[in-house]
């Protein structure tokens, strides 16, 4: 197996990719890379009623942003193309003909009204799940019930039809899933799914199986929501005599709401204030834009690492794994069965970890961008200094600005609560004295600032927790921030003196 692993990510372009879909793509990618196999991107766009313009481009952009690179796909091509199902219509025809000829599929001419009447009848007979199946097909208008000449005449006259799979009445369908083990499904529980319509366009089930076979896919790694469809696929592999090369199924555990119950939905994400899409998505109908992880400041490496651990573990409690390390460590054996709670705090934690390992010039770029947006000029040294000071405190690139604004802009207001507590006559007098002391310091760096400040505080018998907050509030308007001495050095001598002057003027002590 090791040498010819072939997997595919097969999204339908029906809108933005859900974050769970990104995880599916990632697991396929990691597994392929681990085994030096092929990773195929196939666009499953046969359902034209659900086709959304822009969705394919969105999928491609997402994969590119995250570095989940396909070896074959609609953009780069490959030996098994085309990779868009809408361009493969001719390919499916002989296979459906074969199924019909061999009695595993049949034509059904029922009109929507007739189908509705069937459902009503079954409901009235208290059938729990009314469906077109081995029992009900007997009284419908299909090539199993109608005389052959009539079927031929209907086909001849162009009467619309669908082709359905003939699911056996009473049979156990067994399939092996890497995550779930052996799964047994009674055929009576599944319906005669439509495989193709009269326009020759196949449905998901049929196109999916034919393509997985023709593209020589060895492992079908996809979300658990596809497990109920798998028995149909298994029957198709049997009927097309492709059982010997049927792919191994791997159904990934569900992503659950942060509360831990039920599948994670877009609405849950909205409720908790986090994105569900990898990158922002503009709905072509409403024009509304839904946020993406990228736009919120998630780094692709961090998001990859976070997603990789949603349903898989490296086995040694290791959490920080870059793409290479993930590839090395990845194995299907460590994919879990249980649904995984979506913990956005954890995603943020990963971002923090990756952000702080970025080179300084990268961090400078982040802050510089915001400074430009806010029309602020600062020396490169100062920008670098601020980044270094904040590096351990930020989660997102934009935090450098959010938390570092006070280094560049004098306070407009002063935290009133803190003022009431800390702006004492003693603190005021200390700040007055500091104006001269700071103004005269030959080197305005953390060490000398500290050396000048401490004796002054001690001489005045002030406590550090009285003095320091007063100085900080005079400089920044608020009570929190990184190391105060370093902060003063970063703000700069002239500016520190100017800000103390302003604070004393604006907040006179009675
Ligand atoms: N087109 C399906 C989807 O949208 C693919 C499911 C599968 O991987 O078989 O997810």
Short mmCIF file of C-alpha atoms and ligand atoms in Angstrom, two decimals:
data_model
loop_
_atom_site.label_atom_id
_atom_site.label_comp_id
_atom_site.label_asym_id
_atom_site.label_seq_id
_atom_site.Cartn_x
_atom_site.Cartn_y
_atom_site.Cartn_z
CA UNK A 1 0.00 0.00 0.00
CA UNK A 2 2.73 2.38 1.01
CA UNK A 3 3.86 3.24 -2.48
CA UNK A 4 0.67 3.77 -4.35
CA UNK A 5 -1.56 5.70 -2.04
CA UNK A 6 -3.98 7.85 -4.03
CA UNK A 7 -6.50 10.07 -2.32
CA UNK A 8 -8.82 12.81 -3.38
CA UNK A 9 -10.57 15.81 -1.95
CA UNK A 10 -13.87 16.09 -3.77
CA UNK A 11 -15.73 19.24 -2.78
CA UNK A 12 -18.96 20.34 -4.43
CA UNK A 13 -18.85 24.00 -5.43
CA UNK A 14 -22.06 24.87 -3.60
CA UNK A 15 -20.68 27.73 -1.52
CA UNK A 16 -17.81 28.44 0.83
CA UNK A 17 -15.85 25.56 2.24
CA UNK A 18 -16.79 24.80 5.84
CA UNK A 19 -13.82 24.51 8.20
CA UNK A 20 -14.62 20.78 8.51
CA UNK A 21 -14.13 20.45 4.76
CA UNK A 22 -10.72 22.03 5.15
CA UNK A 23 -9.84 19.41 7.75
CA UNK A 24 -10.90 16.69 5.28
CA UNK A 25 -8.65 18.21 2.61
CA UNK A 26 -5.78 18.40 5.10
CA UNK A 27 -6.07 14.78 6.23
CA UNK A 28 -6.08 13.63 2.61
CA UNK A 29 -3.06 15.78 1.90
CA UNK A 30 -1.10 14.63 4.96
CA UNK A 31 -1.85 10.98 4.23
CA UNK A 32 -0.79 11.31 0.58
CA UNK A 33 2.43 13.13 1.45
CA UNK A 34 3.27 10.68 4.21
CA UNK A 35 3.14 7.82 1.72
CA UNK A 36 4.54 9.73 -1.27
CA UNK A 37 1.18 9.23 -2.90
CA UNK A 38 -1.10 11.31 -5.13
CA UNK A 39 -3.44 13.95 -3.80
CA UNK A 40 -6.18 14.68 -6.29
CA UNK A 41 -8.56 17.61 -6.23
CA UNK A 42 -11.84 16.77 -7.95
CA UNK A 43 -14.66 19.24 -8.31
CA UNK A 44 -18.00 17.47 -7.93
CA UNK A 45 -20.26 19.85 -9.76
CA UNK A 46 -22.90 17.59 -11.27
CA UNK A 47 -25.75 19.08 -9.27
CA UNK A 48 -26.32 22.21 -11.32
CA UNK A 49 -29.20 23.33 -9.09
CA UNK A 50 -26.77 23.80 -6.21
CA UNK A 51 -23.90 25.24 -8.23
CA UNK A 52 -22.65 28.56 -6.90
CA UNK A 53 -20.45 30.78 -9.06
CA UNK A 54 -17.18 31.63 -7.37
CA UNK A 55 -17.23 28.58 -5.10
CA UNK A 56 -14.56 26.70 -7.03
CA UNK A 57 -12.26 29.72 -7.06
CA UNK A 58 -12.87 30.04 -3.33
CA UNK A 59 -11.87 26.42 -2.74
CA UNK A 60 -8.70 26.87 -4.79
CA UNK A 61 -7.77 30.06 -2.97
CA UNK A 62 -8.30 28.41 0.41
CA UNK A 63 -6.12 25.43 -0.43
CA UNK A 64 -3.45 27.71 -1.81
CA UNK A 65 -3.47 29.92 1.28
CA UNK A 66 -3.04 26.89 3.51
CA UNK A 67 -0.46 25.21 1.31
CA UNK A 68 -2.62 22.12 0.81
CA UNK A 69 -1.33 21.57 -2.68
CA UNK A 70 -2.97 19.08 -5.01
CA UNK A 71 -0.85 16.96 -7.32
CA UNK A 72 -3.66 16.72 -9.85
CA UNK A 73 -6.71 18.88 -10.28
CA UNK A 74 -8.64 21.28 -12.50
CA UNK A 75 -5.81 23.81 -12.52
CA UNK A 76 -2.72 21.68 -12.94
CA UNK A 77 -4.34 18.79 -14.84
CA UNK A 78 -3.01 15.24 -14.59
CA UNK A 79 -3.32 11.85 -16.25
CA UNK A 80 -6.82 11.11 -14.96
CA UNK A 81 -8.59 14.31 -16.00
CA UNK A 82 -10.70 16.18 -16.55
CA UNK A 83 -11.06 16.92 -12.83
CA UNK A 84 -14.41 18.67 -12.99
CA UNK A 85 -17.27 16.19 -13.12
CA UNK A 86 -19.31 18.48 -15.36
CA UNK A 87 -16.59 17.93 -17.98
CA UNK A 88 -16.73 14.14 -17.62
CA UNK A 89 -20.33 13.51 -18.66
CA UNK A 90 -19.38 11.23 -21.58
CA UNK A 91 -17.23 9.10 -19.32
CA UNK A 92 -20.15 7.95 -17.17
CA UNK A 93 -22.45 6.78 -19.95
CA UNK A 94 -21.01 3.29 -20.70
CA UNK A 95 -21.03 2.40 -17.02
CA UNK A 96 -24.65 3.30 -16.49
CA UNK A 97 -25.58 1.40 -19.65
CA UNK A 98 -23.80 -1.62 -18.26
CA UNK A 99 -25.64 -1.45 -14.96
CA UNK A 100 -28.96 -1.26 -16.79
CA UNK A 101 -28.06 -4.07 -19.19
CA UNK A 102 -27.02 -6.31 -16.31
CA UNK A 103 -30.15 -5.60 -14.31
CA UNK A 104 -28.56 -3.60 -11.48
CA UNK A 105 -30.19 -0.36 -12.48
CA UNK A 106 -33.45 0.50 -14.17
CA UNK A 107 -35.34 3.33 -15.84
CA UNK A 108 -38.02 5.04 -13.81
CA UNK A 109 -40.54 7.27 -15.56
CA UNK A 110 -42.55 8.41 -12.55
CA UNK A 111 -43.62 12.03 -12.59
CA UNK A 112 -43.15 14.22 -9.53
CA UNK A 113 -46.91 13.85 -8.86
CA UNK A 114 -46.69 10.08 -8.99
CA UNK A 115 -43.77 10.10 -6.60
CA UNK A 116 -45.68 12.36 -4.25
CA UNK A 117 -48.72 10.06 -4.41
CA UNK A 118 -46.50 7.11 -3.55
CA UNK A 119 -45.15 8.90 -0.51
CA UNK A 120 -48.65 9.82 0.61
CA UNK A 121 -49.80 6.25 0.23
CA UNK A 122 -46.89 4.93 2.28
CA UNK A 123 -47.43 7.56 4.93
CA UNK A 124 -51.09 6.61 5.18
CA UNK A 125 -49.96 3.01 5.65
CA UNK A 126 -47.76 4.26 8.49
CA UNK A 127 -44.48 3.48 6.82
CA UNK A 128 -41.91 5.40 8.86
CA UNK A 129 -39.61 6.35 6.02
CA UNK A 130 -41.49 6.26 2.72
CA UNK A 131 -39.07 5.62 -0.08
CA UNK A 132 -38.62 4.24 -3.57
CA UNK A 133 -37.26 0.79 -2.78
CA UNK A 134 -37.48 -2.94 -3.36
CA UNK A 135 -41.08 -2.95 -2.15
CA UNK A 136 -42.55 0.25 -3.50
CA UNK A 137 -40.87 0.05 -6.90
CA UNK A 138 -43.28 -2.81 -7.73
CA UNK A 139 -46.18 -0.39 -8.16
CA UNK A 140 -44.32 2.40 -9.87
CA UNK A 141 -43.76 3.12 -13.56
CA UNK A 142 -40.35 1.73 -14.29
CA UNK A 143 -38.57 -0.70 -16.56
CA UNK A 144 -39.04 -3.45 -13.96
CA UNK A 145 -42.83 -3.17 -14.00
CA UNK A 146 -43.71 -1.95 -17.49
CA UNK A 147 -43.71 -4.23 -20.52
CA UNK A 148 -40.49 -4.02 -22.51
CA UNK A 149 -42.17 -2.50 -25.58
CA UNK A 150 -43.65 0.25 -23.49
CA UNK A 151 -40.26 1.05 -21.97
CA UNK A 152 -38.75 1.16 -25.45
CA UNK A 153 -41.55 3.44 -26.66
CA UNK A 154 -41.17 5.80 -23.70
CA UNK A 155 -37.44 6.04 -24.23
CA UNK A 156 -37.97 6.53 -27.93
CA UNK A 157 -40.43 9.35 -27.43
CA UNK A 158 -38.07 11.21 -25.15
CA UNK A 159 -40.15 10.84 -21.98
CA UNK A 160 -38.10 12.12 -19.06
CA UNK A 161 -36.72 9.41 -16.82
CA UNK A 162 -34.17 8.73 -14.14
CA UNK A 163 -32.00 5.67 -13.75
CA UNK A 164 -32.16 4.13 -10.31
CA UNK A 165 -29.97 1.55 -8.65
CA UNK A 166 -31.81 -1.70 -7.94
CA UNK A 167 -31.02 -2.22 -4.27
CA UNK A 168 -31.59 -5.85 -3.25
CA UNK A 169 -34.56 -6.49 -1.01
CA UNK A 170 -33.00 -8.24 1.90
CA UNK A 171 -29.28 -8.36 2.09
CA UNK A 172 -26.60 -7.33 4.55
CA UNK A 173 -24.19 -4.86 3.04
CA UNK A 174 -20.87 -5.01 4.84
CA UNK A 175 -18.14 -2.47 4.54
CA UNK A 176 -14.90 -1.83 6.30
CA UNK A 177 -14.06 1.62 7.56
CA UNK A 178 -10.62 2.40 8.99
CA UNK A 179 -12.12 4.42 11.81
CA UNK A 180 -15.33 2.50 12.54
CA UNK A 181 -14.24 -1.03 11.72
CA UNK A 182 -16.81 -3.30 10.10
CA UNK A 183 -20.16 -1.67 9.42
CA UNK A 184 -23.21 -3.73 8.50
CA UNK A 185 -26.25 -2.16 6.90
CA UNK A 186 -29.50 -3.88 5.95
CA UNK A 187 -30.30 -3.21 2.33
CA UNK A 188 -33.96 -2.75 3.24
CA UNK A 189 -32.94 0.47 4.97
CA UNK A 190 -31.70 2.09 1.78
CA UNK A 191 -33.62 3.33 -1.19
CA UNK A 192 -33.14 2.95 -4.92
CA UNK A 193 -31.05 6.08 -5.31
CA UNK A 194 -31.13 7.96 -8.57
CA UNK A 195 -27.84 7.44 -10.41
CA UNK A 196 -28.50 9.48 -13.52
CA UNK A 197 -31.17 11.65 -15.10
CA UNK A 198 -32.34 11.61 -18.70
CA UNK A 199 -30.00 14.48 -19.54
CA UNK A 200 -27.10 12.12 -18.90
CA UNK A 201 -25.89 14.00 -15.83
CA UNK A 202 -25.00 11.58 -13.06
CA UNK A 203 -25.77 12.16 -9.41
CA UNK A 204 -23.16 12.40 -6.69
CA UNK A 205 -23.24 8.67 -5.84
CA UNK A 206 -22.65 7.44 -9.34
CA UNK A 207 -20.09 10.00 -10.50
CA UNK A 208 -18.23 9.67 -7.21
CA UNK A 209 -17.81 5.90 -7.51
CA UNK A 210 -16.95 5.90 -11.20
CA UNK A 211 -14.38 8.65 -10.71
CA UNK A 212 -12.81 7.11 -7.62
CA UNK A 213 -12.38 3.95 -9.62
CA UNK A 214 -11.07 5.58 -12.80
CA UNK A 215 -8.77 7.87 -10.85
CA UNK A 216 -7.45 4.81 -9.02
CA UNK A 217 -8.24 6.18 -5.61
CA UNK A 218 -7.05 3.86 -2.85
CA UNK A 219 -8.46 5.65 0.22
CA UNK A 220 -11.66 7.64 0.49
CA UNK A 221 -11.09 9.98 3.41
CA UNK A 222 -14.17 12.11 4.07
CA UNK A 223 -16.51 13.40 6.75
CA UNK A 224 -18.69 11.05 8.76
CA UNK A 225 -21.82 12.52 7.19
CA UNK A 226 -21.02 10.43 4.10
CA UNK A 227 -21.05 7.12 5.94
CA UNK A 228 -24.78 6.52 5.26
CA UNK A 229 -24.09 6.86 1.51
CA UNK A 230 -21.31 4.32 1.56
CA UNK A 231 -23.47 1.14 1.29
CA UNK A 232 -24.78 2.47 -2.04
CA UNK A 233 -21.21 2.99 -3.16
CA UNK A 234 -20.27 -0.52 -2.08
CA UNK A 235 -23.14 -1.96 -4.13
CA UNK A 236 -21.96 0.02 -7.14
CA UNK A 237 -18.42 -1.34 -6.79
CA UNK A 238 -19.91 -4.84 -6.64
CA UNK A 239 -22.21 -4.34 -9.63
CA UNK A 240 -19.46 -2.82 -11.74
CA UNK A 241 -17.12 -5.69 -10.77
CA UNK A 242 -14.67 -3.27 -9.19
CA UNK A 243 -14.75 -4.82 -5.76
CA UNK A 244 -11.13 -5.96 -5.90
CA UNK A 245 -9.91 -2.37 -6.12
CA UNK A 246 -12.59 -0.78 -3.96
CA UNK A 247 -10.98 2.01 -1.93
CA UNK A 248 -10.53 1.78 1.81
CA UNK A 249 -13.12 4.01 3.51
CA UNK A 250 -12.06 6.43 6.22
CA UNK A 251 -14.85 8.48 7.76
CA UNK A 252 -13.59 11.32 9.90
CA UNK A 253 -15.34 12.14 13.19
CA UNK A 254 -17.79 15.03 13.29
CA UNK A 255 -16.79 18.48 14.44
CA UNK A 256 -19.05 19.36 17.35
CA UNK A 257 -20.35 22.62 18.77
CA UNK A 258 -18.14 24.16 21.47
CA UNK A 259 -20.70 22.90 24.00
CA UNK A 260 -19.89 19.40 22.81
CA UNK A 261 -23.32 18.29 21.62
CA UNK A 262 -24.40 18.22 18.01
CA UNK A 263 -22.69 19.07 14.79
CA UNK A 264 -20.96 22.43 14.53
CA UNK A 265 -22.98 24.76 12.32
CA UNK A 266 -22.46 28.19 10.87
CA UNK A 267 -25.00 29.48 13.33
CA UNK A 268 -23.05 28.04 16.30
CA UNK A 269 -19.92 29.74 15.05
CA UNK A 270 -21.79 33.05 14.71
CA UNK A 271 -23.21 32.67 18.20
CA UNK A 272 -19.76 32.18 19.67
CA UNK A 273 -18.24 34.87 17.48
CA UNK A 274 -15.80 32.83 15.46
CA UNK A 275 -15.60 32.17 11.72
CA UNK A 276 -16.71 28.88 10.18
CA UNK A 277 -15.05 29.58 6.84
CA UNK A 278 -11.30 29.48 6.20
CA UNK A 279 -11.30 32.73 4.24
CA UNK A 280 -13.97 35.40 3.95
CA UNK A 281 -16.87 34.48 1.71
CA UNK A 282 -19.12 36.88 -0.09
CA UNK A 283 -22.48 35.33 -0.79
CA UNK A 284 -23.22 36.00 -4.47
CA UNK A 285 -26.98 36.22 -3.81
CA UNK A 286 -27.11 38.48 -0.78
CA UNK A 287 -23.76 40.21 -1.22
CA UNK A 288 -23.17 39.69 2.51
CA UNK A 289 -19.65 38.76 3.55
CA UNK A 290 -19.05 36.09 6.19
CA UNK A 291 -15.74 36.34 8.03
CA UNK A 292 -12.87 33.94 7.52
CA UNK A 293 -10.05 32.71 9.73
CA UNK A 294 -7.55 34.38 7.40
CA UNK A 295 -9.11 37.82 7.77
CA UNK A 296 -9.30 37.41 11.55
CA UNK A 297 -5.53 37.11 11.61
CA UNK A 298 -5.03 33.37 11.77
CA UNK A 299 -1.74 32.28 10.28
CA UNK A 300 -2.04 29.41 7.81
CA UNK A 301 0.55 27.32 9.71
CA UNK A 302 -1.34 27.76 12.96
CA UNK A 303 -4.71 26.91 11.45
CA UNK A 304 -3.23 23.80 9.83
CA UNK A 305 -1.77 22.63 13.10
CA UNK A 306 -5.04 23.27 14.93
CA UNK A 307 -7.13 21.46 12.30
CA UNK A 308 -4.77 18.49 12.13
CA UNK A 309 -5.43 17.81 15.81
CA UNK A 310 -9.21 17.93 15.44
CA UNK A 311 -9.77 14.19 15.27
CA UNK A 312 -6.20 12.96 15.10
CA UNK A 313 -3.36 12.99 17.60
CA UNK A 314 0.35 12.58 17.21
CA UNK A 315 0.32 10.09 20.02
CA UNK A 316 2.97 11.62 22.23
CA UNK A 317 1.04 14.60 23.53
CA UNK A 318 2.93 16.76 21.16
CA UNK A 319 0.88 19.65 19.91
CA UNK A 320 3.09 22.05 18.05
CA UNK A 321 3.76 20.38 14.73
CA UNK A 322 4.50 22.24 11.55
CA UNK A 323 3.44 20.87 8.19
CA UNK A 324 6.54 18.71 7.74
CA UNK A 325 6.21 17.27 11.23
CA UNK A 326 2.51 16.61 10.66
CA UNK A 327 3.30 14.71 7.47
CA UNK A 328 5.88 12.61 9.25
CA UNK A 329 3.62 11.84 12.19
CA UNK A 330 0.33 11.34 10.37
CA UNK A 331 -1.37 7.96 10.41
CA UNK A 332 -4.96 6.84 9.95
CA UNK A 333 -4.67 4.58 13.00
CA UNK A 334 -4.65 7.64 15.21
CA UNK A 335 -7.83 9.14 13.78
CA UNK A 336 -10.43 8.99 16.55
CA UNK A 337 -14.05 7.83 16.41
CA UNK A 338 -15.53 10.32 18.80
CA UNK A 339 -16.80 13.70 17.61
CA UNK A 340 -14.45 16.56 18.40
CA UNK A 341 -15.46 19.73 20.20
CA UNK A 342 -14.50 22.84 18.29
CA UNK A 343 -12.47 24.90 20.74
CA UNK A 344 -11.74 28.32 19.32
CA UNK A 345 -9.54 29.19 22.32
CA UNK A 346 -7.28 26.40 21.25
CA UNK A 347 -7.14 27.80 17.72
CA UNK A 348 -6.14 31.17 19.18
CA UNK A 349 -3.49 29.49 21.31
CA UNK A 350 -1.93 27.90 18.25
CA UNK A 351 -1.93 31.27 16.53
CA UNK A 352 -0.17 32.84 19.46
CA UNK A 353 2.48 30.13 19.42
CA UNK A 354 3.14 30.49 15.71
CA UNK A 355 3.02 34.26 15.74
CA UNK A 356 5.74 34.57 18.33
CA UNK A 357 8.08 32.37 16.34
CA UNK A 358 7.89 34.60 13.28
CA UNK A 359 11.05 36.54 12.42
CA UNK A 360 11.17 40.14 13.64
CA UNK A 361 10.94 41.64 10.19
CA UNK A 362 7.65 39.82 9.65
CA UNK A 363 6.24 41.20 12.91
CA UNK A 364 7.43 44.67 11.94
CA UNK A 365 5.52 44.34 8.68
CA UNK A 366 2.30 43.58 10.53
CA UNK A 367 2.57 46.63 12.75
CA UNK A 368 3.89 48.85 9.99
CA UNK A 369 0.81 48.09 7.92
CA UNK A 370 -1.51 49.33 10.65
CA UNK A 371 0.68 52.38 11.27
CA UNK A 372 0.40 53.32 7.62
CA UNK A 373 -3.37 52.81 7.75
CA UNK A 374 -3.54 55.19 10.71
CA UNK A 375 -1.17 57.69 9.16
CA UNK A 376 1.49 57.31 11.79
CA UNK A 377 5.17 57.59 11.06
CA UNK A 378 7.72 56.05 13.37
CA UNK A 379 11.36 55.06 13.07
CA UNK A 380 12.02 51.45 12.10
CA UNK A 381 13.89 51.03 15.41
CA UNK A 382 10.86 52.07 17.38
CA UNK A 383 8.52 49.80 15.46
CA UNK A 384 10.89 46.88 16.00
CA UNK A 385 11.21 47.65 19.68
CA UNK A 386 7.45 47.73 20.17
CA UNK A 387 7.08 44.42 18.34
CA UNK A 388 9.67 42.78 20.52
CA UNK A 389 8.00 44.11 23.64
CA UNK A 390 4.58 42.82 22.61
CA UNK A 391 5.60 39.57 20.96
CA UNK A 392 4.76 37.38 23.96
CA UNK A 393 1.44 39.12 24.53
CA UNK A 394 -0.22 39.04 21.13
CA UNK A 395 -2.48 36.45 19.52
CA UNK A 396 -3.15 38.03 16.13
CA UNK A 397 -0.98 40.27 13.93
CA UNK A 398 -3.43 43.12 14.41
CA UNK A 399 -2.83 42.92 18.19
CA UNK A 400 0.50 44.67 17.73
CA UNK A 401 -1.46 47.76 16.87
CA UNK A 402 -4.35 47.12 19.25
CA UNK A 403 -1.97 46.69 22.17
CA UNK A 404 0.77 48.98 20.92
CA UNK A 405 -1.19 52.07 19.95
CA UNK A 406 -0.10 53.89 23.12
CA UNK A 407 3.53 53.71 22.03
CA UNK A 408 2.75 55.95 19.10
CA UNK A 409 -0.16 58.11 20.21
CA UNK A 410 -0.35 60.20 23.39
CA UNK A 411 -3.40 59.40 25.54
CA UNK A 412 -6.60 61.30 24.75
CA UNK A 413 -8.28 60.15 27.93
CA UNK A 414 -7.19 58.72 31.25
CA UNK A 415 -8.80 55.69 32.89
CA UNK A 416 -11.02 57.36 35.46
CA UNK A 417 -11.26 54.51 37.90
CA UNK A 418 -7.54 54.10 38.02
CA UNK A 419 -7.03 57.85 38.32
CA UNK A 420 -9.30 57.95 41.34
CA UNK A 421 -7.15 55.32 43.00
CA UNK A 422 -3.62 56.12 41.93
CA UNK A 423 -3.47 59.82 41.05
CA UNK A 424 -2.60 60.93 44.58
CA UNK A 425 -0.85 64.19 45.52
CA UNK A 426 2.27 62.11 46.25
CA UNK A 427 2.20 60.48 42.86
CA UNK A 428 1.60 63.88 41.26
CA UNK A 429 4.62 65.33 43.02
CA UNK A 430 6.74 62.36 41.94
CA UNK A 431 5.78 62.90 38.33
CA UNK A 432 6.66 66.57 38.62
CA UNK A 433 10.10 65.59 39.87
CA UNK A 434 10.44 63.01 37.10
CA UNK A 435 10.06 65.67 34.44
CA UNK A 436 13.51 67.00 35.20
CA UNK A 437 15.10 63.67 36.09
CA UNK A 438 13.93 62.01 32.90
CA UNK A 439 14.64 65.08 30.82
CA UNK A 440 18.26 65.07 31.93
CA UNK A 441 19.06 61.37 31.57
CA UNK A 442 21.96 60.99 29.09
CA UNK A 443 20.80 57.56 27.88
CA UNK A 444 17.12 56.87 27.89
CA UNK A 445 17.15 53.09 28.19
CA UNK A 446 15.37 50.73 30.57
CA UNK A 447 18.34 50.27 32.89
CA UNK A 448 19.27 53.94 33.49
CA UNK A 449 15.60 54.88 33.70
CA UNK A 450 15.12 52.31 36.40
CA UNK A 451 18.30 53.39 38.20
CA UNK A 452 17.09 56.99 38.29
CA UNK A 453 13.52 56.18 39.22
CA UNK A 454 13.84 53.72 42.09
CA UNK A 455 15.84 55.94 44.51
CA UNK A 456 13.40 58.75 43.85
CA UNK A 457 10.44 56.58 44.76
CA UNK A 458 12.21 55.30 47.86
CA UNK A 459 13.25 58.78 48.97
CA UNK A 460 9.60 59.83 48.82
CA UNK A 461 8.55 56.73 50.73
CA UNK A 462 6.17 55.72 47.98
CA UNK A 463 5.26 52.14 47.31
CA UNK A 464 6.01 50.69 43.88
CA UNK A 465 2.36 49.82 43.39
CA UNK A 466 1.45 53.45 43.93
CA UNK A 467 4.14 54.97 41.81
CA UNK A 468 4.28 52.66 38.82
CA UNK A 469 0.58 52.72 37.91
CA UNK A 470 0.57 56.52 38.16
CA UNK A 471 3.51 56.75 35.77
CA UNK A 472 1.94 54.28 33.39
CA UNK A 473 -1.38 56.07 33.34
CA UNK A 474 0.33 59.39 32.73
CA UNK A 475 2.09 57.87 29.73
CA UNK A 476 -0.60 55.69 28.23
CA UNK A 477 -3.91 56.58 29.85
CA UNK A 478 -4.38 53.01 31.04
CA UNK A 479 -3.12 50.67 33.69
CA UNK A 480 -1.75 47.75 31.76
CA UNK A 481 0.97 47.03 29.24
CA UNK A 482 4.37 45.43 28.93
CA UNK A 483 7.33 46.19 31.20
CA UNK A 484 7.17 49.87 32.16
CA UNK A 485 10.89 50.68 31.91
CA UNK A 486 11.12 49.06 28.50
CA UNK A 487 7.94 50.82 27.48
CA UNK A 488 9.34 54.22 28.43
CA UNK A 489 12.50 53.53 26.49
CA UNK A 490 10.38 52.58 23.49
CA UNK A 491 8.17 55.67 23.74
CA UNK A 492 11.33 57.77 23.78
CA UNK A 493 12.73 60.51 26.05
CA UNK A 494 11.18 63.58 24.50
CA UNK A 495 7.78 61.98 24.17
CA UNK A 496 7.83 60.65 27.75
CA UNK A 497 8.53 64.13 29.06
CA UNK A 498 5.81 65.61 26.85
CA UNK A 499 3.27 63.03 27.99
CA UNK A 500 4.04 63.55 31.68
CA UNK A 501 3.65 67.29 31.14
CA UNK A 502 0.30 66.74 29.44
CA UNK A 503 -0.93 64.38 32.18
CA UNK A 504 0.00 66.84 34.92
CA UNK A 505 -1.73 69.69 33.11
CA UNK A 506 -4.88 67.78 32.33
CA UNK A 507 -5.27 66.13 35.70
CA UNK A 508 -4.45 68.74 38.33
CA UNK A 509 -4.57 67.55 41.90
CA UNK A 510 -6.68 69.78 44.14
N1 LIG B 1 -18.87 16.03 -3.20
C1 LIG B 1 -18.91 15.50 -1.87
C2 LIG B 1 -18.80 16.68 -0.93
O1 LIG B 1 -19.22 17.71 -1.28
C3 LIG B 1 -17.79 14.51 -1.70
C4 LIG B 1 -17.98 13.50 -0.64
C5 LIG B 1 -16.92 12.44 -0.81
O2 LIG B 1 -15.76 12.75 -0.49
O3 LIG B 1 -17.23 11.38 -1.30
O4 LIG B 1 -18.30 16.61 0.17
#
